[in-house]
Short mmCIF file of C-alpha atoms and ligand atoms in Angstrom, two decimals:
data_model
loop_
_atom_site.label_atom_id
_atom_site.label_comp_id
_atom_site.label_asym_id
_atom_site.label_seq_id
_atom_site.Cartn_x
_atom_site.Cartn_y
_atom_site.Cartn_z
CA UNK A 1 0.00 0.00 0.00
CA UNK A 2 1.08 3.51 -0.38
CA UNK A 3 1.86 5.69 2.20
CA UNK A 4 0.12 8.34 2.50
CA UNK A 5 1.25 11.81 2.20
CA UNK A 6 1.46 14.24 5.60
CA UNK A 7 0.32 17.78 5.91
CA UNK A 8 0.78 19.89 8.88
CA UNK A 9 -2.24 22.28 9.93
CA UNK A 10 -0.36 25.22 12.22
CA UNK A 11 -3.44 27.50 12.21
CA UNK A 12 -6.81 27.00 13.29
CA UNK A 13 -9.21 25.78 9.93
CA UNK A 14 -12.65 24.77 9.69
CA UNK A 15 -14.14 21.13 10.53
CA UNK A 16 -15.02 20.64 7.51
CA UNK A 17 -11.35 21.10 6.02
CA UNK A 18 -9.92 18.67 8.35
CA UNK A 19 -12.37 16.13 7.46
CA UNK A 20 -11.65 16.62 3.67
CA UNK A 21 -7.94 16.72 4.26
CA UNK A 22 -8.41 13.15 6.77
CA UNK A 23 -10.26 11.56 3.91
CA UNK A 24 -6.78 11.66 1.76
CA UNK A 25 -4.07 12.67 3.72
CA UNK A 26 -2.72 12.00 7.28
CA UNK A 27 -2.81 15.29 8.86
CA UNK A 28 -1.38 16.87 11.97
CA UNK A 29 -3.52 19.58 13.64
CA UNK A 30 -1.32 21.65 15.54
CA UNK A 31 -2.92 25.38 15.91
CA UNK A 32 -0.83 27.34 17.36
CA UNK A 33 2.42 25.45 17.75
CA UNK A 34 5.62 27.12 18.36
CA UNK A 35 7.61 28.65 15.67
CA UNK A 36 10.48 26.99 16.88
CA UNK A 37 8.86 23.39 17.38
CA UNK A 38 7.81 24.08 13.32
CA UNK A 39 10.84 24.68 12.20
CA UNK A 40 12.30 21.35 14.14
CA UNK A 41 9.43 18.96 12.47
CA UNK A 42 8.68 20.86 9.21
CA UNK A 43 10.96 18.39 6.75
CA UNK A 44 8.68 15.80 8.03
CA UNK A 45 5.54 17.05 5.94
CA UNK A 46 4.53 17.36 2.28
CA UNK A 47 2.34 19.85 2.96
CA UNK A 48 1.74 22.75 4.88
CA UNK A 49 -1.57 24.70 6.22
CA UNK A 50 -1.80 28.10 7.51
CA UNK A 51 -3.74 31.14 8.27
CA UNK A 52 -2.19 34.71 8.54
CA UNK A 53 0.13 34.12 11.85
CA UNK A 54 2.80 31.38 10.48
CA UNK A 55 5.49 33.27 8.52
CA UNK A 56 6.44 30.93 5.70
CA UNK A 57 9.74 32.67 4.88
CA UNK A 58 12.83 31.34 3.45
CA UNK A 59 14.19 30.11 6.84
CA UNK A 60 11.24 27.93 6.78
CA UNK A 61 11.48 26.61 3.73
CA UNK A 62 15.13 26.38 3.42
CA UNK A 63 14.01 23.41 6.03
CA UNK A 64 11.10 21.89 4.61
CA UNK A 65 12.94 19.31 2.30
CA UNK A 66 9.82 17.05 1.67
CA UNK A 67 7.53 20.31 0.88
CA UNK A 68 5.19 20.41 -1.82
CA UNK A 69 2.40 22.58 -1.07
CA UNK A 70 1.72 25.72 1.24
CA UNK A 71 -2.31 26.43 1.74
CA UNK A 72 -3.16 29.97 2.80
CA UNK A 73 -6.77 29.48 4.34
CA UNK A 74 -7.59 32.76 3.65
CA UNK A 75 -6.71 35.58 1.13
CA UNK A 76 -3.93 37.56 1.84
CA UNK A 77 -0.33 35.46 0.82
CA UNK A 78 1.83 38.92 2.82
CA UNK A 79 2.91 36.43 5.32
CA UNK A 80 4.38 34.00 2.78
CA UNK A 81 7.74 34.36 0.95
CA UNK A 82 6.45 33.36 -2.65
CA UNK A 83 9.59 33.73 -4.19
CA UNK A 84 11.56 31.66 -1.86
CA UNK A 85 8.75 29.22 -2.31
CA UNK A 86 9.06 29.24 -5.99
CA UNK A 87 12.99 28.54 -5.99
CA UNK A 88 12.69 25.44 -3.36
CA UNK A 89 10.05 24.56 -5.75
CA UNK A 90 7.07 24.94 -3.29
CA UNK A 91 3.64 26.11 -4.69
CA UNK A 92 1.68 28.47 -2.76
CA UNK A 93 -2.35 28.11 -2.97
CA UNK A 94 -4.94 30.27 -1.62
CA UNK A 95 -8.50 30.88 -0.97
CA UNK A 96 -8.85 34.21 -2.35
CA UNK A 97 -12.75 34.22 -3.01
CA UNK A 98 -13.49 32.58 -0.04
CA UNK A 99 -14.21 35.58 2.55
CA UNK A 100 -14.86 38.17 0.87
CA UNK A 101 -18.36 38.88 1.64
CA UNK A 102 -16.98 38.16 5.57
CA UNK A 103 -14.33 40.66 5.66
CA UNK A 104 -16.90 43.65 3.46
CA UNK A 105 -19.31 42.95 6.19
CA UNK A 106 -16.99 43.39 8.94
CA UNK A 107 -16.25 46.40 7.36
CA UNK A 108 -19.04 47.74 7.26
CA UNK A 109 -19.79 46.55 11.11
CA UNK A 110 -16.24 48.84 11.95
CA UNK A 111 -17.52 51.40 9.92
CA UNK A 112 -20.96 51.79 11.75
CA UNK A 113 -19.60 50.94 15.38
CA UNK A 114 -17.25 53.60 15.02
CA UNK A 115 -19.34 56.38 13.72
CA UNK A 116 -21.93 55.47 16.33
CA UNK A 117 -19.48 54.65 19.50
CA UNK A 118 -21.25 52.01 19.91
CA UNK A 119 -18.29 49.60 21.29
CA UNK A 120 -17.41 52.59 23.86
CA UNK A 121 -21.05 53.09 24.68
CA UNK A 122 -21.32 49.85 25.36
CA UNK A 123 -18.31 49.59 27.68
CA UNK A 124 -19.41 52.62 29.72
CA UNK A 125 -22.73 51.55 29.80
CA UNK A 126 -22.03 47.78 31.31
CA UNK A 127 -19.61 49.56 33.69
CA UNK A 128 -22.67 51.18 35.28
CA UNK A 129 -23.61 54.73 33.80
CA UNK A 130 -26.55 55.69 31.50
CA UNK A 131 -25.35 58.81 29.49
CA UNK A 132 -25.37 59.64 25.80
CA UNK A 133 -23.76 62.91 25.98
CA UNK A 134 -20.40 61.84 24.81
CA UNK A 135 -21.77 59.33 22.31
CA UNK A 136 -23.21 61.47 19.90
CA UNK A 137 -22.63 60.01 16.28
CA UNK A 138 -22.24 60.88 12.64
CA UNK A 139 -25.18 59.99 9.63
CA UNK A 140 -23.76 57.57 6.98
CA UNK A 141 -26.60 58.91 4.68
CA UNK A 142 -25.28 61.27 1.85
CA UNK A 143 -21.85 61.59 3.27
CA UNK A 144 -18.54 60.56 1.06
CA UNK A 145 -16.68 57.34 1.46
CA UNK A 146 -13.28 57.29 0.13
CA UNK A 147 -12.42 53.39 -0.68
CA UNK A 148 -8.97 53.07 -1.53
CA UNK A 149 -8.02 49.64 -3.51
CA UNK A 150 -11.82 48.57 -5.59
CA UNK A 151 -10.92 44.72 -5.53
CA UNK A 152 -13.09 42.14 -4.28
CA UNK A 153 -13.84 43.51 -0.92
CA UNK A 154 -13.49 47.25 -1.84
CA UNK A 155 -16.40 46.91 -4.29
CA UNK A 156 -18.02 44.92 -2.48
CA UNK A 157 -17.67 47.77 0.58
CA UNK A 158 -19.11 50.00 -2.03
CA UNK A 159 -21.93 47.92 -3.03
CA UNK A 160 -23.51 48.06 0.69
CA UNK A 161 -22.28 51.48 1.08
CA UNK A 162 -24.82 52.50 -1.69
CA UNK A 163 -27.30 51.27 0.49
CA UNK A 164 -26.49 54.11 2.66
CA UNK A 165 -26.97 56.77 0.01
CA UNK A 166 -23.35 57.82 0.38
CA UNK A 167 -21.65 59.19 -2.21
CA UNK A 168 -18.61 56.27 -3.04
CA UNK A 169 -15.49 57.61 -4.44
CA UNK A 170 -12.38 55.55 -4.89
CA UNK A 171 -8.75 55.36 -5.48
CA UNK A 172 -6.67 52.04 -7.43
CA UNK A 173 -4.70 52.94 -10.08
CA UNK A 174 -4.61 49.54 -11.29
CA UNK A 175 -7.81 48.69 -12.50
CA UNK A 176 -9.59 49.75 -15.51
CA UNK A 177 -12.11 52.20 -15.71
CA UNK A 178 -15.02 50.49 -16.34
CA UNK A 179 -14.85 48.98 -12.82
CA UNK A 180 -15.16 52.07 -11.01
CA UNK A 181 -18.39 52.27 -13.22
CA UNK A 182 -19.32 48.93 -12.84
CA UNK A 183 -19.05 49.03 -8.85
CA UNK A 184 -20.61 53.07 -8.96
CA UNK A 185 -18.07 54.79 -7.79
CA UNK A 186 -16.52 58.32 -8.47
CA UNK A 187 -12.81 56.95 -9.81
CA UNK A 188 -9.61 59.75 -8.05
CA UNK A 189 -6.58 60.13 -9.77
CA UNK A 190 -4.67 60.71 -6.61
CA UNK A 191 -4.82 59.32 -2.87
CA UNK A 192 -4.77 62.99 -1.90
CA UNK A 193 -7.95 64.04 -4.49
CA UNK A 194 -9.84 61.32 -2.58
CA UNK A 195 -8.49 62.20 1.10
CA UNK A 196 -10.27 65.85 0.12
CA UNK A 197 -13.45 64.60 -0.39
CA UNK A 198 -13.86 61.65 2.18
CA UNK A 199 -15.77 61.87 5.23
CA UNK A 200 -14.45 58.30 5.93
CA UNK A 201 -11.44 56.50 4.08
CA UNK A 202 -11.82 52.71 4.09
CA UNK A 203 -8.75 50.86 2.30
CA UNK A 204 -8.85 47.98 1.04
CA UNK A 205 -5.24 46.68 -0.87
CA UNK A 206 -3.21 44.51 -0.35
CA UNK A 207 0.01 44.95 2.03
CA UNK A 208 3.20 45.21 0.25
CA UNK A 209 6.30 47.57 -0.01
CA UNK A 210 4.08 50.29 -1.67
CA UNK A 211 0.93 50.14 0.59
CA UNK A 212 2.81 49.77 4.42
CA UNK A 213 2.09 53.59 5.52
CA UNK A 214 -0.05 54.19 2.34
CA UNK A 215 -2.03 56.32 4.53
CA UNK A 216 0.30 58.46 6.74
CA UNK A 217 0.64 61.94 7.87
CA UNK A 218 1.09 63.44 4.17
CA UNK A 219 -1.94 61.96 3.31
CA UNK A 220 -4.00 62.66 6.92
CA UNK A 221 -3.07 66.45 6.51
CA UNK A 222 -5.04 67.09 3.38
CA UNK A 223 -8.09 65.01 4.57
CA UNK A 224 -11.22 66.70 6.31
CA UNK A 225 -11.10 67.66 9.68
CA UNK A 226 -13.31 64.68 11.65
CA UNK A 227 -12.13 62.16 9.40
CA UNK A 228 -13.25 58.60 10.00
CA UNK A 229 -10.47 55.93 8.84
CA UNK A 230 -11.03 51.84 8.73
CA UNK A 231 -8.90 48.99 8.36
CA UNK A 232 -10.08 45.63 7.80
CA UNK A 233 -7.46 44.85 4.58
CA UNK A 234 -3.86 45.07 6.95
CA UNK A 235 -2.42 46.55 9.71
CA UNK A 236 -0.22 49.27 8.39
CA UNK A 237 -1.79 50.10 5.45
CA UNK A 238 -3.03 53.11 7.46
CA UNK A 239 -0.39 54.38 9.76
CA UNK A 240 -0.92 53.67 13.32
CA UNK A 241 1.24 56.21 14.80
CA UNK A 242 -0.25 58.72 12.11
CA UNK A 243 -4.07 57.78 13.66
CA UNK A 244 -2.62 58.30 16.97
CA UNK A 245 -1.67 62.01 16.18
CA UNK A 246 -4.49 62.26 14.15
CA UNK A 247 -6.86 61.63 17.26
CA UNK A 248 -4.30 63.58 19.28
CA UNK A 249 -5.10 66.78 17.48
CA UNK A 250 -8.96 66.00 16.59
CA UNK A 251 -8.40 65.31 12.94
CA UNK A 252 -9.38 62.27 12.88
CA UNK A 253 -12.72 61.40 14.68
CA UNK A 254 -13.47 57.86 14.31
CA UNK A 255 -11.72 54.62 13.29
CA UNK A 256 -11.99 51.01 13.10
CA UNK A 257 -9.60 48.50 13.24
CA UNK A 258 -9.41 45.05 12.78
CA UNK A 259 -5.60 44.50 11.80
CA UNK A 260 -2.64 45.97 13.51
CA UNK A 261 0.97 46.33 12.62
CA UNK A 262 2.35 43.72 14.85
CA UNK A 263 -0.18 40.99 15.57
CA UNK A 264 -1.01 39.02 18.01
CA UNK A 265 -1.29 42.88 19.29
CA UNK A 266 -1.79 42.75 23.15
CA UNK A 267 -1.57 46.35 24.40
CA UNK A 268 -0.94 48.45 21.05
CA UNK A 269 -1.34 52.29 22.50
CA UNK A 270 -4.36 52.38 19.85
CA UNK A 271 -6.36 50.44 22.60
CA UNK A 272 -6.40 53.65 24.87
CA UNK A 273 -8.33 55.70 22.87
CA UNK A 274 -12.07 55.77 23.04
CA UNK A 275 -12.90 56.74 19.58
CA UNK A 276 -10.97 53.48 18.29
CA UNK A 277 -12.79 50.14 18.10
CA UNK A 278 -11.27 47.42 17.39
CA UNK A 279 -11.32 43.43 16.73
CA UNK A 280 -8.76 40.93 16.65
CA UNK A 281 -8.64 39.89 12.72
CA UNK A 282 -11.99 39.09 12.73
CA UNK A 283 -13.22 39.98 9.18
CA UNK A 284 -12.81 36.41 7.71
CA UNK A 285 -14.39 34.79 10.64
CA UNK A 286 -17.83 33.68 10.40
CA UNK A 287 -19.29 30.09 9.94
CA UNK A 288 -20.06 30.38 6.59
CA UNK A 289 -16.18 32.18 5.70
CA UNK A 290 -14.68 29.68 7.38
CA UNK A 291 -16.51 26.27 5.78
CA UNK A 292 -16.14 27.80 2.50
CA UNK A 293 -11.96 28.77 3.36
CA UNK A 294 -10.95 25.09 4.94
CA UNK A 295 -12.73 23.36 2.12
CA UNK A 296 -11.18 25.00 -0.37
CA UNK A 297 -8.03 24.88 1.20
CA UNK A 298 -8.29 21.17 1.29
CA UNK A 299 -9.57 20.57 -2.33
CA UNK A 300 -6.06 22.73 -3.43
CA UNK A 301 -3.63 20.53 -1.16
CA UNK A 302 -4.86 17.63 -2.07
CA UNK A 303 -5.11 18.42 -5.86
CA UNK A 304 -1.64 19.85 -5.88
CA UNK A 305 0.04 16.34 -3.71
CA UNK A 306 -2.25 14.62 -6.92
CA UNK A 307 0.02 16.86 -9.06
CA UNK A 308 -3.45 17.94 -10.50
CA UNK A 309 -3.53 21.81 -11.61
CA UNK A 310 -4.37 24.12 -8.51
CA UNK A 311 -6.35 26.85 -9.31
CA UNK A 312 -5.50 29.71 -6.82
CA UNK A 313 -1.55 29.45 -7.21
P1 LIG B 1 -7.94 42.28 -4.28
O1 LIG B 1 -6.62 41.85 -4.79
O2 LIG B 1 -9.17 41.71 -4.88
O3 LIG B 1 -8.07 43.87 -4.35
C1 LIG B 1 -7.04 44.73 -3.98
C2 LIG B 1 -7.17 45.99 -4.81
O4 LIG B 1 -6.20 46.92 -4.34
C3 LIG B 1 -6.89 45.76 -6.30
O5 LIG B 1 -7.96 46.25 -7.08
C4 LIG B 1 -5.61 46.53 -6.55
O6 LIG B 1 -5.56 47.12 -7.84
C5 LIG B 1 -5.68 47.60 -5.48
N1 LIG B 1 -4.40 48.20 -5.15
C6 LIG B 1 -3.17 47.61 -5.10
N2 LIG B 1 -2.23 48.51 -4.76
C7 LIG B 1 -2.87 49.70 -4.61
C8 LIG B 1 -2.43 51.00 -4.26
N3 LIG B 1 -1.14 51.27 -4.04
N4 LIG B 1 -3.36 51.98 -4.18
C9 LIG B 1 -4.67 51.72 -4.41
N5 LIG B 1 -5.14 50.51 -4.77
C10 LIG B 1 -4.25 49.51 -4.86
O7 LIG B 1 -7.90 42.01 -2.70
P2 LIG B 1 -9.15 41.71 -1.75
O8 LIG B 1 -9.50 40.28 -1.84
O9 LIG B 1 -10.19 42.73 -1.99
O10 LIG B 1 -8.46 41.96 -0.32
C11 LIG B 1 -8.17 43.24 0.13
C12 LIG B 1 -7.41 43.21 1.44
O11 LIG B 1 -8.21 42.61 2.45
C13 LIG B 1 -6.11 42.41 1.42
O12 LIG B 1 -5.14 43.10 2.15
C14 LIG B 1 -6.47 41.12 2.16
O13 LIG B 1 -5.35 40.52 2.74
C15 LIG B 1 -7.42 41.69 3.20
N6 LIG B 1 -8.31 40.73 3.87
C16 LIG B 1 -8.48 40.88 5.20
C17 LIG B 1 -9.34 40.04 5.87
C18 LIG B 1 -9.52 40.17 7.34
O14 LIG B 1 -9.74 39.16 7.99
N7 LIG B 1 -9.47 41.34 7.91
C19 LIG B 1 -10.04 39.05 5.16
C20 LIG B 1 -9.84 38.94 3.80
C21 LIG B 1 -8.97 39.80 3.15
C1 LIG B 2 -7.24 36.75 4.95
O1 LIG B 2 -6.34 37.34 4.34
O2 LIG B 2 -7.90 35.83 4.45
C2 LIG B 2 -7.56 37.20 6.31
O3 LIG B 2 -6.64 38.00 6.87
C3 LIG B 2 -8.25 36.28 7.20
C4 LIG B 2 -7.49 35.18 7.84
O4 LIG B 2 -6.31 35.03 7.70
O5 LIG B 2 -8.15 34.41 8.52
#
């Protein structure tokens, strides 16, 4: 009989995936095991599954002698070194459609919680006082939303937005025209154009070399006074120390956050401010974003240890 292949699982994934990946493969659940314990055992599988905390990076690979395959249960691949991948002859797969709608509606939930206070109304409330002076929120309704990066989420962000009757404007200067048309949004030449006419900036790229700090102080002093910012895509993308001195000087007046700069983040100074709610990289977890991401996941693994053709590479 053959043997059967082994993939290691260092993040948490779905039932569902597990069970797909058990029906082929013999797999090791370990969510949440030590880098260093990974890095000891890793030439012992042919595959490997992970979500957005397990840096795949050249050391890693450099190690993984029997490697064939790297999931990414989710969408962004920022914490995996595809080019060192590619020259130790790994492929990379993702789930890139999988959590889409998750992570637009937790954008939307940031984007309403934080116009509305309703996370520090909540916290002042439980702690034992009934007042709504300081609580006081903004309309959505015929205000502008700046969405920078009109990809899967960021339409899909403007899309529910609509609903809203706000006026959607948006910056990505790598997508054709008709899209901004398509999705009904106002298309900006510049970042700066768009920080102008936003009442709230939402971005929405992904996080490489040219989007860490895409928003930062440059960009923060053209923008309306009262600004709200979200980030839901990476932490970074906006500037954290740039929101700080943004809510410092009253600039900025609301912002939600569901990615951080350095995560896990346990006590990131953000934390202190009431006018900043937050969630720990929630947006891709719900039941249905998370069936959909571990069987998908799966499906790829196992089609790429077939040597089948693996459609999200
Ligand atoms: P996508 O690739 O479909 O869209 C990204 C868009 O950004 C593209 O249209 C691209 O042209 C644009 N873009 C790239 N560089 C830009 C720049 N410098 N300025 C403006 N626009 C630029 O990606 P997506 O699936 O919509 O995902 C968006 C982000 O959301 C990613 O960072 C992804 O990792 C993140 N994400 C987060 C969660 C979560 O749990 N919070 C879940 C899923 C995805
Ligand atoms: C993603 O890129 O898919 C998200 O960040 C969600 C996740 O990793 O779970």
């Amino acid at each position: 009989m053959m043997e059967r292949k082994r993939v290691i699982v260092s993040e948490r994934i779905a039932e569902e995936g597990l069970q797909l990946l058990r029906s082929e493969l013999d797999v090791d659940y370990r969510d949440g095991i030590s880098r260093s314990e990974l890095l000891d055992i890793i030439d012992q599988y042919d595959a490997l599954i992970v979500r957005s905390v397990t840096q795949v990076n050249e050391e890693l690979v450099k190690k993984a002698t029997r490697l064939k395959v790297v999931g990414r249960a989710g969408n962004g691949i920022d914490n995996i070194d595809v080019d060192a991948c590619t020259r130790y002859g790994i492929i990379v797969a993702n789930t890139p459609d999988s959590n889409t709608i998750s992570a637009a509606e937790q954008t939307i939930s940031l984007l309403l919680s934080s116009v509305r206070n309703t996370a520090w109304a909540n916290d002042v409330l439980k702690a034992g006082t009934w007042d709504r002076k300081p609580f006081r929120g903004t309309e959505l309704y015929g205000k502008t939303v700046g969405i920078v990066g009109l990809g899967r989420i960021g339409s899909m962000v403007a899309t529910r937005l609509k609903a809203f009757n706000m006026n959607v404007i948006a910056y990505d200067p790598y997508i054709a025209d008709e899209r901004f048309e398509r999705f009904g949004a106002e298309k900006k030449n510049t970042l700066e154009e768009l920080a102008q006419e936003a009442d709230i900036i939402t971005v929405h790229t992904p996080r490489n070399e040219e989007t860490m700090h895409l928003i930062n102080e440059d960009i923060l002093a053209v923008a309306k006074n009262g600004v709200g910012l979200v980030n839901c895509a990476r932490g970074g993308i906006i500037k954290e120390s740039a929101i700080i001195e943004g809510l410092e000087s009253g600039k900025i007046s609301s912002v939600g956050l569901d990615v951080f700069e350095k995560e896990p983040a346990t006590g990131n100074p953000l934390f202190n401010y009431s006018r900043v709610v937050c969630t720990p990289h929630l947006g891709a977890d719900t039941y249905e974003a998370q069936k959909r991401v571990g069987e998908n996941i799966a499906e790829q693994v196992i089609l790429a240890l077939k040597g089948g053709i693996v459609p999200n590479v």
